[in-house]
Amino acid sequence: MASIRRTLSPYGDRSYQNGSNNPFSIQSSSQKLLSNTRTTLSPLHRFLSGVFLQKHNYKKSNHFSLRKWLYRCVLFFLVGFILGMAPFNSDFNELKQQGLSDSDFSFEMKPQVVNAEKNEGDIGVVDRRKENHMVLDAVELGVVERSGQDVTDRTLGYFVPQKQLIVVTPTYNRALQAYFLNRLGQVLRLVRQPVLWIVVEMNAASMETADILRNMGIMYRHLVCTKNSTDMKDRGVHQRNTALEHIERHRLDGIVYFADDDNIYSLDLFESIRKISRFGVWPVGMLAQSKNKAILEGPVCNGSQVIGWHTNEKSKRLRRFHVDMSGFAFNSTILWDPKRWQRATSDPIRQLDTVKEGFQETTFIEQIVEDESHMEGIPPSCYMIMNWHLHLEARELIYPKGWLLQKNLDVVIPSKE
C-alpha cells in the first residue's frame, strides 16, 4: 500500500484550533474562565493555577515543586480548621431553642455566674446555680462566735472553739481511791475536749495515781502539795490552793471547777459550765451525815438570776453564800487578770484554812464576787440537780499496798457453762 508523506512546517509557524502553540495542550472550560479574568485577578490566578492547575513538564514530570505542595497543605489545613470550628445549622437551632443568641456563641472562656444566697437560719452561705439546678456548699475557714450552743460543724468546715474546763481534784491514799479516780476519769473522758484534769496529792506523787492518769487518755497535770500536814486543819483546802497557784503562775485560761473524786457527776454539768462568763452556781443534792435523808443546797433562781438560797442546817445559816464546794465554777482569768474584772485588790485568791468547817466555800466566793448580781444560775431556773455529794467513806477499810488485794477466798467455785 502506497503511503503519502507530507512535509510539516515548524511548530512556531503553525497555529492550532485551540489557539495555543502547544499541540498537546487542551484548554478546559475552567482554563478559559481563568484566562478571561486574568487581567482583574492576576495574583489569585497565579496562586490557584500554581496549586490546582499545574502544568506538566514532561521533561521533569516526576519532580514537583516543594513550595507548591506546601501551599496546598496550608490551604487544606485552613479550610479544614474553618469547617471544623464552625457549628452546623442544627447546633445553631438548638442554641436558639435554649434562648441563646448568636452573640452568646464565643470562643472566649468566661467564668460561670453563681448566685449567692444567705439564709438566716443556715450556718453557712450556700451558693446555688439555678440554671443547672446545682447546689454548691461554700467552705468557710475561721473562728465563728455565736451566742447559744457551741458546736463544731465539720460538714461545713466550721471550727468553733470550746472553752477549756480545768477540773481540780484533791485526792489522798485510802481504800477506795483507785475506784473513785477511775470513776471520775471515765466521766471526764466522755466530756468534749478540751478538758484539763489537775490531780493534787499530798507530800508525794504515788505511782498508782500516776498510772491511772497516764492510762486515762485525757490531758492531765499531776501536782503535789508539800504543805506540812501537822499544821493544817483541812487537807483539801491546801491541795486546792496548790492547784490555784499553778493556774495563776501558768495563766491557764478556762473554767475552774473543784470536783472531789468521791462525788457523782452528770455530763450535763460539764457541758453547762462551759457557758459561764464569770461565776456560775447551781444546786447540789447531798446526803446528810446521818445518811437517813437527802438535802438540797444551792441557789434559788429566777431564770439565770440568783434570788435566794437553799439550806437546811442551822449551824450554817450565818454563811453569806450557801454553796457546796462542788456547786460552783468560775473563770480562771479572775485569778491572774484582776484588771479585766475590775477587782478592788490584786491579792491572790485562795481558800482559807483558818475558818470553821463549812465556811471555806463562802469565804472563797466572797473574794471573787460581791453579791448575787455577779452570779449566773445554771441551768436557767436551776431546775436540775447535776451532781450529788454522798459522803460515802469507807473508814474501816485498810489501804492496800500498791492497790492490790490478796486472795481471801477459801473456796473457788467454777462457773457453769
Coordinates of C-alpha atoms in Angstrom, one line a residue:
M1 CA 0.0 0.0 0.0
A2 CA 1.3 3.3 -1.0
S3 CA 2.0 6.0 1.6
I4 CA 2.0 9.7 1.2
R5 CA 4.5 11.7 3.3
R6 CA 3.9 15.3 3.8
T7 CA 6.4 17.9 4.9
L8 CA 5.3 19.6 8.2
S9 CA 6.0 23.1 9.0
P10 CA 7.8 24.1 12.2
Y11 CA 5.8 24.4 15.4
G12 CA 6.3 28.2 15.6
D13 CA 4.9 28.7 12.1
R14 CA 1.7 26.8 12.7
S15 CA -1.4 27.7 14.7
Y16 CA -3.9 25.2 16.1
Q17 CA -7.6 25.4 16.6
N18 CA -7.4 25.8 20.3
G19 CA -5.4 28.9 19.9
S20 CA -2.2 27.6 21.6
N21 CA 1.2 26.9 20.2
N22 CA 1.4 23.6 22.1
P23 CA 0.0 20.8 20.0
F24 CA -0.6 18.6 23.1
S25 CA -2.4 21.1 25.3
I26 CA -6.1 21.2 25.6
Q27 CA -7.9 24.0 27.3
S28 CA -10.8 23.2 29.6
S29 CA -13.7 25.4 30.5
S30 CA -12.0 26.3 33.8
Q31 CA -8.9 27.4 32.0
K32 CA -11.0 29.6 29.7
L33 CA -12.7 31.1 32.7
L34 CA -9.4 31.9 34.3
S35 CA -8.0 33.3 31.2
N36 CA -10.9 35.7 30.9
T37 CA -10.3 37.0 34.5
R38 CA -6.6 37.1 34.2
T39 CA -6.5 40.9 33.9
T40 CA -8.5 41.5 37.1
L41 CA -7.4 38.6 39.3
S42 CA -3.9 38.0 38.1
P43 CA -2.4 37.4 41.6
L44 CA -5.2 35.0 42.6
H45 CA -4.9 33.4 39.2
R46 CA -1.2 32.8 39.6
F47 CA -1.7 31.2 43.0
L48 CA -4.6 28.9 42.0
S49 CA -3.0 28.0 38.8
G50 CA 0.1 27.1 40.6
V51 CA -1.7 24.9 43.1
F52 CA -4.5 23.2 41.2
L53 CA -3.7 23.8 37.5
Q54 CA -0.2 22.7 37.5
K55 CA 1.3 22.4 34.0
H56 CA 3.2 19.2 33.5
N57 CA 6.6 19.3 32.2
Y58 CA 7.2 16.0 30.6
K59 CA 10.9 16.5 30.9
K60 CA 10.5 16.8 34.7
S61 CA 7.2 15.1 35.2
N62 CA 8.3 13.2 38.4
H63 CA 9.6 16.3 40.2
F64 CA 7.1 18.6 41.7
S65 CA 7.9 21.8 43.4
L66 CA 8.1 21.6 47.2
R67 CA 6.8 25.1 47.5
K68 CA 3.6 24.2 45.7
W69 CA 3.0 21.2 47.9
L70 CA 3.5 23.4 51.0
Y71 CA 0.9 25.9 49.6
R72 CA -1.5 23.0 49.2
C73 CA -1.1 21.7 52.7
V74 CA -1.5 25.2 54.3
L75 CA -4.7 25.8 52.2
F76 CA -6.2 22.4 53.1
F77 CA -5.4 22.9 56.8
L78 CA -7.1 26.3 56.9
V79 CA -10.2 25.0 55.1
G80 CA -10.4 22.1 57.4
F81 CA -9.9 24.2 60.5
I82 CA -12.7 26.6 59.5
L83 CA -15.1 23.8 58.7
G84 CA -14.3 22.0 61.9
M85 CA -14.8 25.0 64.2
A86 CA -18.0 26.3 62.5
P87 CA -21.2 24.8 64.0
F88 CA -23.7 23.1 61.8
N89 CA -27.2 24.5 61.3
S90 CA -28.7 22.0 63.8
D91 CA -26.4 23.2 66.5
F92 CA -27.4 26.8 65.9
N93 CA -31.1 25.8 66.1
E94 CA -30.6 24.0 69.4
L95 CA -28.9 27.1 70.8
K96 CA -31.7 29.3 69.7
Q97 CA -34.3 27.0 71.3
Q98 CA -32.4 27.3 74.6
G99 CA -32.7 31.0 74.5
L100 CA -29.2 31.8 73.4
S101 CA -28.5 34.3 70.7
D102 CA -25.7 34.3 68.2
S103 CA -23.8 36.9 70.3
D104 CA -23.7 34.3 73.1
F105 CA -21.6 32.0 71.0
S106 CA -18.0 32.8 71.6
F107 CA -14.7 31.0 72.0
E108 CA -13.8 33.2 75.0
M109 CA -13.6 31.4 78.3
K110 CA -15.8 33.2 80.8
P111 CA -16.3 32.3 84.5
Q112 CA -19.6 30.8 85.5
V113 CA -22.2 33.1 87.1
V114 CA -23.1 31.9 90.6
N115 CA -25.8 33.4 92.6
A116 CA -25.0 33.5 96.4
E117 CA -27.9 33.3 98.8
K118 CA -27.6 33.6 102.5
N119 CA -30.4 32.3 104.7
E120 CA -30.7 33.5 108.3
G121 CA -31.3 30.0 109.6
D122 CA -28.4 28.4 107.9
I123 CA -25.0 28.2 109.5
G124 CA -23.1 28.9 106.3
V125 CA -23.5 30.5 102.9
V126 CA -25.0 28.3 100.2
D127 CA -24.2 29.0 96.5
R128 CA -26.9 28.0 94.1
R129 CA -26.6 27.7 90.3
K130 CA -30.3 27.9 89.4
E131 CA -29.8 27.3 85.7
N132 CA -28.3 23.9 86.1
H133 CA -30.1 23.0 89.4
M134 CA -26.8 22.6 91.2
V135 CA -26.2 23.4 94.9
L136 CA -22.7 24.2 96.0
D137 CA -21.9 24.4 99.7
A138 CA -19.3 27.0 100.4
V139 CA -16.5 26.1 102.8
E140 CA -15.5 28.8 105.2
L141 CA -12.5 28.5 107.4
G142 CA -12.1 30.5 110.6
V143 CA -13.4 31.1 114.0
V144 CA -17.1 31.8 114.3
E145 CA -18.5 33.3 117.5
R146 CA -22.2 32.5 118.1
S147 CA -24.4 33.1 121.0
G148 CA -26.1 30.0 122.2
Q149 CA -25.0 26.4 121.9
D150 CA -21.4 26.0 120.8
V151 CA -21.0 23.3 118.2
T152 CA -18.3 22.0 115.9
D153 CA -19.7 21.7 112.4
R154 CA -17.2 19.6 110.4
T155 CA -19.6 19.2 107.5
L156 CA -19.4 22.9 106.5
G157 CA -15.9 23.3 107.6
Y158 CA -16.5 25.4 110.7
F159 CA -14.4 25.1 113.8
V160 CA -16.0 26.6 116.8
P161 CA -13.5 26.7 119.8
Q162 CA -14.7 25.3 123.1
K163 CA -13.9 26.8 126.5
Q164 CA -11.4 24.7 128.3
L165 CA -12.5 23.0 131.5
I166 CA -10.0 23.0 134.3
V167 CA -11.1 20.3 136.8
V168 CA -9.3 20.3 140.1
T169 CA -9.4 17.1 142.2
P170 CA -7.7 16.7 145.5
T171 CA -7.0 13.0 146.4
Y172 CA -5.3 11.0 149.1
N173 CA -4.4 7.4 149.9
R174 CA -7.4 5.4 151.1
A175 CA -9.0 2.1 150.3
L176 CA -11.4 3.3 147.5
Q177 CA -9.0 5.9 146.0
A178 CA -8.5 3.8 142.8
Y179 CA -12.2 3.3 142.4
F180 CA -13.0 7.0 142.9
L181 CA -10.3 8.2 140.5
N182 CA -11.2 5.7 137.8
R183 CA -14.9 6.6 138.0
L184 CA -14.3 10.3 137.7
G185 CA -11.8 9.8 135.0
Q186 CA -14.2 7.8 132.9
V187 CA -16.8 10.6 133.2
L188 CA -14.2 13.2 132.0
R189 CA -13.3 11.0 129.0
L190 CA -16.9 11.5 127.8
V191 CA -16.8 15.3 128.1
R192 CA -16.0 17.2 124.9
Q193 CA -12.4 18.5 124.8
P194 CA -10.5 20.5 125.8
V195 CA -10.5 19.2 129.4
L196 CA -7.5 19.6 131.8
W197 CA -7.6 17.4 134.9
I198 CA -5.4 18.7 137.7
V199 CA -5.0 16.0 140.4
V200 CA -3.2 17.0 143.6
E201 CA -1.8 14.6 146.1
M202 CA -0.2 15.2 149.5
N203 CA 3.6 15.1 150.1
A204 CA 4.5 12.8 147.2
A205 CA 3.1 11.6 143.9
S206 CA 2.1 7.9 144.1
M207 CA 2.9 5.6 141.3
E208 CA -0.6 4.2 141.4
T209 CA -2.2 7.6 140.8
A210 CA 0.3 8.4 138.1
D211 CA -0.5 5.1 136.3
I212 CA -4.3 5.8 136.4
L213 CA -3.8 9.3 134.9
R214 CA -1.4 8.0 132.3
N215 CA -3.8 5.4 131.0
M216 CA -7.0 7.5 131.2
G217 CA -6.5 9.1 127.8
I218 CA -7.2 12.7 128.8
M219 CA -5.0 15.8 129.4
Y220 CA -3.8 16.0 133.0
R221 CA -1.3 17.5 135.4
H222 CA -0.2 15.6 138.5
L223 CA 0.7 18.0 141.3
V224 CA 1.9 17.5 144.8
C225 CA 1.1 19.7 147.9
T226 CA 4.2 20.0 150.1
K227 CA 2.4 21.6 153.0
N228 CA 3.3 20.1 156.4
S229 CA 0.3 18.0 157.4
T230 CA 0.8 18.7 161.1
D231 CA -0.1 22.4 160.7
M232 CA -3.2 22.0 158.6
K233 CA -6.9 21.7 159.6
D234 CA -8.3 20.8 156.2
R235 CA -6.1 18.8 153.8
G236 CA -8.3 19.6 150.8
V237 CA -8.0 23.4 151.3
H238 CA -4.2 23.3 150.8
Q239 CA -4.5 20.9 147.9
R240 CA -6.9 23.2 146.0
N241 CA -4.6 26.2 146.8
T242 CA -1.8 24.3 145.2
A243 CA -3.9 24.0 142.0
L244 CA -4.8 27.7 142.1
E245 CA -1.2 28.7 142.4
H246 CA -0.4 26.5 139.4
I247 CA -3.2 28.0 137.3
E248 CA -2.2 31.6 138.3
R249 CA 1.5 31.0 137.6
H250 CA 1.0 29.5 134.2
R251 CA -2.0 31.7 133.3
L252 CA -4.3 28.9 132.3
D253 CA -7.4 30.1 130.6
G254 CA -10.7 28.2 131.2
I255 CA -13.4 27.4 133.7
V256 CA -12.1 26.2 137.0
Y257 CA -14.2 23.6 138.8
F258 CA -13.4 21.8 142.1
A259 CA -14.5 18.2 141.6
D260 CA -13.8 15.8 144.5
D261 CA -13.2 12.3 143.5
D262 CA -16.0 10.8 145.8
N263 CA -18.8 12.8 144.3
I264 CA -21.1 11.8 141.4
Y265 CA -21.4 14.0 138.3
S266 CA -23.5 14.1 135.2
L267 CA -22.3 15.0 131.7
D268 CA -24.9 17.8 131.6
L269 CA -22.9 19.6 134.4
F270 CA -19.7 19.8 132.4
E271 CA -21.5 21.0 129.3
S272 CA -23.4 23.6 131.2
I273 CA -20.4 25.2 133.0
R274 CA -18.8 26.0 129.6
K275 CA -21.3 28.8 129.2
I276 CA -20.2 30.6 132.4
S277 CA -18.9 34.1 131.8
R278 CA -17.6 35.0 135.3
F279 CA -19.1 32.9 138.1
G280 CA -21.7 30.2 137.9
V281 CA -23.6 28.4 140.6
W282 CA -26.2 25.5 140.8
P283 CA -27.9 23.4 143.4
V284 CA -26.3 20.2 144.7
G285 CA -28.0 17.1 146.1
M286 CA -26.4 16.0 149.4
L287 CA -26.8 13.0 151.6
A288 CA -26.9 14.0 155.2
Q289 CA -24.2 12.9 157.6
S290 CA -26.8 10.6 159.3
K291 CA -27.5 9.1 155.8
N292 CA -31.2 9.0 156.5
K293 CA -32.3 11.9 154.4
A294 CA -31.3 13.9 151.3
I295 CA -31.0 17.7 151.4
L296 CA -30.6 20.4 148.7
E297 CA -28.0 23.1 149.0
G298 CA -27.6 25.8 146.5
P299 CA -29.2 28.8 144.8
V300 CA -32.9 29.7 144.1
C301 CA -33.0 31.1 140.6
N302 CA -35.4 33.2 138.5
G303 CA -34.0 32.4 135.1
S304 CA -30.3 32.9 135.4
Q305 CA -30.6 35.4 138.3
V306 CA -29.9 34.2 141.8
I307 CA -32.6 35.4 144.2
G308 CA -32.1 33.1 147.2
W309 CA -30.5 30.0 148.7
H310 CA -31.5 26.5 149.8
T311 CA -30.2 25.5 153.3
N312 CA -31.3 23.0 156.0
E313 CA -28.5 23.2 158.5
K314 CA -29.0 25.7 161.4
S315 CA -25.3 25.9 162.1
K316 CA -24.5 27.2 158.6
R317 CA -27.2 29.8 158.3
L318 CA -24.7 32.5 159.1
R319 CA -22.9 31.9 155.9
R320 CA -23.1 34.6 153.2
F321 CA -23.4 32.1 150.3
H322 CA -24.9 28.7 150.9
V323 CA -23.0 26.7 148.3
D324 CA -21.3 23.3 148.4
M325 CA -17.6 23.1 147.2
S326 CA -18.8 21.1 144.1
G327 CA -21.7 23.6 143.4
F328 CA -19.9 26.5 141.7
A329 CA -17.3 27.2 139.0
F330 CA -15.6 30.4 137.8
N331 CA -13.4 31.9 135.1
S332 CA -9.7 31.3 135.6
T333 CA -8.7 34.8 134.4
I334 CA -10.1 36.1 137.7
L335 CA -7.0 34.6 139.4
W336 CA -4.3 36.3 137.2
D337 CA -6.1 39.2 135.4
P338 CA -7.7 41.4 138.1
K339 CA -7.9 44.5 135.8
R340 CA -10.2 42.7 133.4
W341 CA -12.8 42.0 136.2
Q342 CA -12.1 45.3 138.0
R343 CA -11.2 43.7 141.2
A344 CA -10.5 46.1 144.1
T345 CA -7.3 44.3 145.1
S346 CA -4.7 42.2 143.4
D347 CA -4.2 39.9 146.3
P348 CA -4.1 36.2 145.3
I349 CA -7.4 34.4 145.7
R350 CA -7.1 31.4 148.0
Q351 CA -9.1 29.2 150.2
L352 CA -8.7 29.8 154.0
D353 CA -7.8 27.1 156.4
T354 CA -8.4 29.4 159.4
V355 CA -12.2 29.4 159.2
K356 CA -14.6 26.8 160.7
E357 CA -15.6 23.7 158.7
G358 CA -18.2 24.5 156.2
F359 CA -17.2 28.1 155.7
Q360 CA -14.4 27.6 153.2
E361 CA -16.8 27.9 150.3
T362 CA -18.4 31.2 151.3
T363 CA -15.1 32.9 152.3
F364 CA -13.6 31.8 148.9
I365 CA -16.6 33.1 146.9
E366 CA -16.5 36.4 148.7
Q367 CA -13.1 37.0 147.2
I368 CA -14.5 36.5 143.6
V369 CA -17.9 38.2 143.6
E370 CA -19.5 41.0 145.6
D371 CA -23.1 39.8 145.6
E372 CA -25.6 37.6 143.7
S373 CA -25.8 40.1 140.8
H374 CA -22.4 38.8 139.7
M375 CA -23.6 35.2 139.7
E376 CA -25.1 33.1 136.9
G377 CA -27.6 30.3 137.8
I378 CA -27.2 27.2 135.7
P379 CA -29.2 25.7 134.1
P380 CA -31.7 28.5 133.8
S381 CA -34.1 28.5 136.8
C382 CA -31.8 26.0 138.5
Y383 CA -34.3 23.2 138.0
M384 CA -31.9 20.3 137.6
I385 CA -29.6 18.5 140.1
M386 CA -26.5 17.7 138.1
N387 CA -24.2 16.3 140.9
W388 CA -24.5 14.6 144.2
H389 CA -22.4 14.8 147.4
L390 CA -23.0 11.4 149.1
H391 CA -20.3 11.3 151.9
L392 CA -19.6 7.7 151.2
E393 CA -16.3 7.0 153.0
A394 CA -15.0 3.5 153.9
R395 CA -13.1 4.4 157.1
E396 CA -12.7 0.9 158.4
L397 CA -11.1 -0.5 155.2
I398 CA -7.3 -0.7 155.1
Y399 CA -5.5 0.9 152.2
P400 CA -3.8 -2.0 150.3
K401 CA -0.2 -1.5 149.3
G402 CA 0.1 -1.0 145.6
W403 CA -3.7 -1.1 145.4
L404 CA -3.6 -4.9 145.0
L405 CA -5.9 -7.2 147.0
Q406 CA -4.6 -10.6 148.0
K407 CA -6.8 -13.7 147.6
N408 CA -9.1 -14.1 150.5
L409 CA -11.3 -16.8 149.2
D410 CA -11.1 -20.3 150.7
V411 CA -13.2 -21.9 148.0
V412 CA -13.4 -21.1 144.4
I413 CA -16.5 -22.4 142.6
P414 CA -16.2 -22.8 138.8
S415 CA -18.9 -21.1 136.8
K416 CA -21.5 -23.3 134.9
E417 CA -21.4 -23.1 131.2

